[in-house]
Amino acid sequence: QEQLVESGGGVVQPGGSLRLSCAASGFSFRTYGMHWVRQAPGKGLEWVAVIWADGSTRNYADSLKGRFTISRDNSKNMLYMQMNSLRVEDTAVYYCATDRGAAAFDVWGQGTMVTVSS
Amino acid sequence: ETVLTQSPGTLSLSPGERATLSCRASQSVDSRYFAWYQQRPGQAPRLLISGTSSRATGIPDRFSGSGSGTDFTLTISRLEPEDFAVYYCQQYGNSPWTFGQGTKVEIK
């Protein structure tokens, strides 16, 4: 069964850092690009970042302004997001999702909540 | 950036009725890279439709997608109780990938 499981969320003060993880299983992780998508409380979906299957290319939403770094370890079937200089407006549920090209984002994790508050 | 605008914001219908959801793009979208997602309260989004009209695995045939260029539509032919949820459109052909703001389908 194809599955993604996020972890690493929590409560952090403004200016702090967090590292999110996403564990993949049940499919050939190294074959596909991976995304992070976030959803602020009561709001819609916002694309955050993508990393290509081999890790060679990464793109980010302009709103992040270089504060977030997406990475992956294909030997461990793991996706990561290092989040620095966190702001109150980064408060959201963060989802990881697969990118199978024409098949869109067809597998999603259950999400991990990040709360930035003093 | 391709901005996606969904309408209506909220759709109030009864079970058994037909739902028509619209999504308009600020510029032309490659129909091979247009999708719809369903999100129920407290759950992750679920892919319904990719490539404008291809149903994802396990999605019932009461869900159908159509459109091209800048105008896309998701149709639910007969609403079942589990279909009352929020629906998002998405273009995934170009970075940044973008989502519409969502349409809530609620029970009338």
XYZ file of C-alpha atoms in Angstrom:
226
model
C 0.000 0.000 0.000
C 1.373 3.375 -1.024
C 1.791 5.546 2.031
C 3.325 8.810 3.175
C 3.691 9.647 6.857
C 4.756 13.121 7.987
C 6.317 13.959 11.326
C 8.231 16.730 13.030
C 5.530 19.322 13.487
C 5.024 21.183 16.735
C 4.924 24.551 18.431
C 7.819 26.936 17.847
C 8.435 30.597 18.590
C 8.749 33.169 15.805
C 12.277 33.076 14.414
C 12.706 29.440 15.350
C 13.368 26.370 13.225
C 11.781 23.000 12.587
C 12.599 20.024 10.394
C 9.706 18.093 8.926
C 10.062 14.525 7.693
C 7.975 12.421 5.341
C 8.443 8.647 5.266
C 7.415 6.892 2.060
C 6.509 3.249 1.636
C 4.774 0.944 -0.822
C 6.094 2.557 -3.997
C 9.343 3.354 -5.741
C 10.161 6.582 -3.915
C 13.338 7.286 -5.861
C 11.367 7.396 -9.112
C 9.136 10.348 -8.325
C 9.301 14.003 -7.543
C 7.932 15.065 -4.182
C 6.120 18.162 -2.974
C 5.273 19.933 0.247
C 1.869 21.621 0.377
C 0.537 23.549 3.355
C -2.864 24.610 4.624
C -3.306 27.379 7.177
C -6.192 26.896 9.634
C -9.494 27.361 7.814
C -7.753 28.253 4.549
C -7.029 26.633 1.201
C -4.098 24.668 -0.131
C -0.797 26.400 -0.829
C 2.026 24.761 -2.733
C 5.331 25.160 -0.898
C 8.158 23.300 -2.647
C 9.130 20.474 -4.996
C 12.195 18.301 -5.396
C 12.909 16.182 -8.449
C 13.276 12.406 -8.149
C 17.082 12.520 -8.170
C 17.220 15.653 -6.021
C 18.861 17.640 -8.798
C 16.210 20.358 -9.002
C 14.253 22.170 -6.288
C 11.666 24.911 -6.626
C 10.007 26.992 -3.935
C 7.050 29.288 -3.541
C 8.170 32.910 -3.746
C 6.562 33.624 -0.368
C 9.189 31.519 1.400
C 12.017 33.902 0.478
C 14.779 31.366 0.998
C 13.775 30.330 4.515
C 12.810 26.730 3.660
C 14.958 23.955 2.179
C 13.541 20.760 0.705
C 15.721 17.651 0.538
C 15.438 13.897 0.206
C 17.317 10.701 0.990
C 16.383 8.072 -1.572
C 18.325 5.390 0.310
C 15.955 5.855 3.256
C 12.763 6.716 1.314
C 12.608 10.003 3.175
C 11.637 13.562 2.270
C 12.524 16.543 4.447
C 11.752 20.209 4.877
C 14.067 22.391 6.911
C 12.178 25.490 7.989
C 14.118 28.443 9.391
C 13.180 31.949 10.533
C 9.628 30.794 11.059
C 6.853 33.372 11.093
C 3.363 33.357 12.559
C 2.002 33.131 9.011
C 3.804 29.797 8.516
C 1.322 28.212 10.914
C -0.339 25.426 8.933
C -0.760 21.734 8.377
C 2.081 20.593 6.138
C 1.461 17.735 3.721
C 3.897 15.818 1.574
C 2.635 14.474 -1.756
C 3.963 12.484 -4.695
C 4.437 13.924 -8.165
C 3.906 11.329 -10.851
C 3.906 13.788 -13.705
C 0.646 13.571 -15.593
C -0.935 11.734 -12.660
C -0.823 14.874 -10.465
C -0.427 14.634 -6.691
C -1.917 11.180 -6.265
C -0.617 10.154 -2.832
C -0.767 12.462 0.203
C 0.308 12.071 3.785
C -2.009 12.800 6.694
C -0.218 16.060 7.458
C 1.754 17.454 10.384
C 0.753 20.634 12.211
C 3.226 23.483 12.625
C 2.266 26.272 15.005
C 4.401 29.397 15.193
C 3.466 31.389 18.253
C 5.055 33.291 21.081
C 2.009 32.556 -11.838
C -1.274 31.022 -12.967
C -4.081 32.148 -10.680
C -7.051 29.776 -10.431
C -10.428 31.206 -9.425
C -13.149 28.784 -8.375
C -16.868 29.463 -8.393
C -19.106 29.424 -6.576
C -17.477 29.702 -3.189
C -20.225 27.612 -1.646
C -22.747 25.323 -3.323
C -25.826 24.322 -1.303
C -27.476 21.207 -2.714
C -29.437 18.163 -1.625
C -28.331 14.541 -1.935
C -29.167 13.215 -5.379
C -28.765 16.592 -7.059
C -26.172 17.471 -9.679
C -23.213 19.673 -8.739
C -21.279 21.791 -11.220
C -18.069 23.403 -10.020
C -16.060 25.839 -12.118
C -12.421 26.850 -12.194
C -11.066 29.681 -14.323
C -7.358 30.210 -14.947
C -5.651 33.562 -15.423
C -3.807 32.115 -18.423
C -4.144 29.063 -20.600
C -3.401 25.756 -18.860
C -2.175 22.595 -20.578
C -5.147 20.274 -20.102
C -2.761 17.370 -19.482
C -1.839 19.050 -16.190
C -5.112 20.054 -14.612
C -6.555 18.283 -11.583
C -9.352 18.281 -9.020
C -9.097 17.245 -5.358
C -11.653 16.553 -2.654
C -11.006 17.371 0.994
C -13.277 16.231 3.779
C -13.030 17.869 7.236
C -9.953 16.763 9.124
C -8.603 14.762 6.202
C -5.857 15.197 3.630
C -6.825 16.134 0.070
C -7.668 13.232 -2.221
C -7.041 13.243 -5.950
C -10.249 12.907 -7.958
C -9.338 13.885 -11.495
C -6.043 14.363 -13.331
C -5.364 15.397 -16.902
C -8.663 17.354 -16.842
C -10.869 14.277 -17.221
C -9.141 11.088 -15.994
C -10.569 9.705 -12.785
C -8.041 8.571 -10.217
C -8.044 4.989 -8.983
C -11.171 4.150 -7.022
C -13.065 7.342 -7.863
C -16.705 6.628 -8.762
C -17.968 7.509 -12.209
C -20.406 10.104 -10.874
C -17.358 12.403 -10.844
C -16.351 13.829 -14.218
C -14.072 16.601 -15.385
C -13.988 18.665 -18.551
C -12.589 21.843 -20.010
C -9.670 23.372 -21.824
C -7.662 26.554 -22.041
C -8.790 28.708 -19.138
C -12.123 27.141 -18.188
C -12.518 23.813 -16.414
C -15.459 22.072 -14.772
C -15.975 19.314 -12.224
C -19.386 17.672 -12.320
C -20.851 15.364 -9.698
C -23.839 13.762 -11.358
C -25.765 12.700 -8.233
C -24.539 13.820 -4.858
C -24.005 11.142 -2.243
C -23.758 12.026 1.472
C -19.979 11.487 1.422
C -19.546 14.006 -1.416
C -20.272 17.018 0.783
C -16.777 18.426 1.131
C -14.433 21.095 -0.234
C -13.104 20.758 -3.779
C -9.919 22.314 -5.148
C -8.721 22.689 -8.693
C -5.003 22.677 -9.490
C -2.653 23.263 -12.376
C 0.535 21.249 -12.199
C 2.166 21.928 -15.527
C 4.298 24.865 -14.503
C 6.025 26.121 -11.396
C 4.675 27.488 -9.186
C 2.019 24.801 -8.969
C -1.190 26.557 -7.967
C -4.542 25.676 -6.419
C -7.881 27.391 -6.564
C -9.303 28.761 -3.327
C -11.830 25.944 -3.065
C -15.563 25.362 -3.454
C -17.494 24.029 -0.476
C -20.356 21.711 -1.362
C -22.748 21.738 1.586
C -26.034 20.045 2.361
C -29.026 22.264 1.678
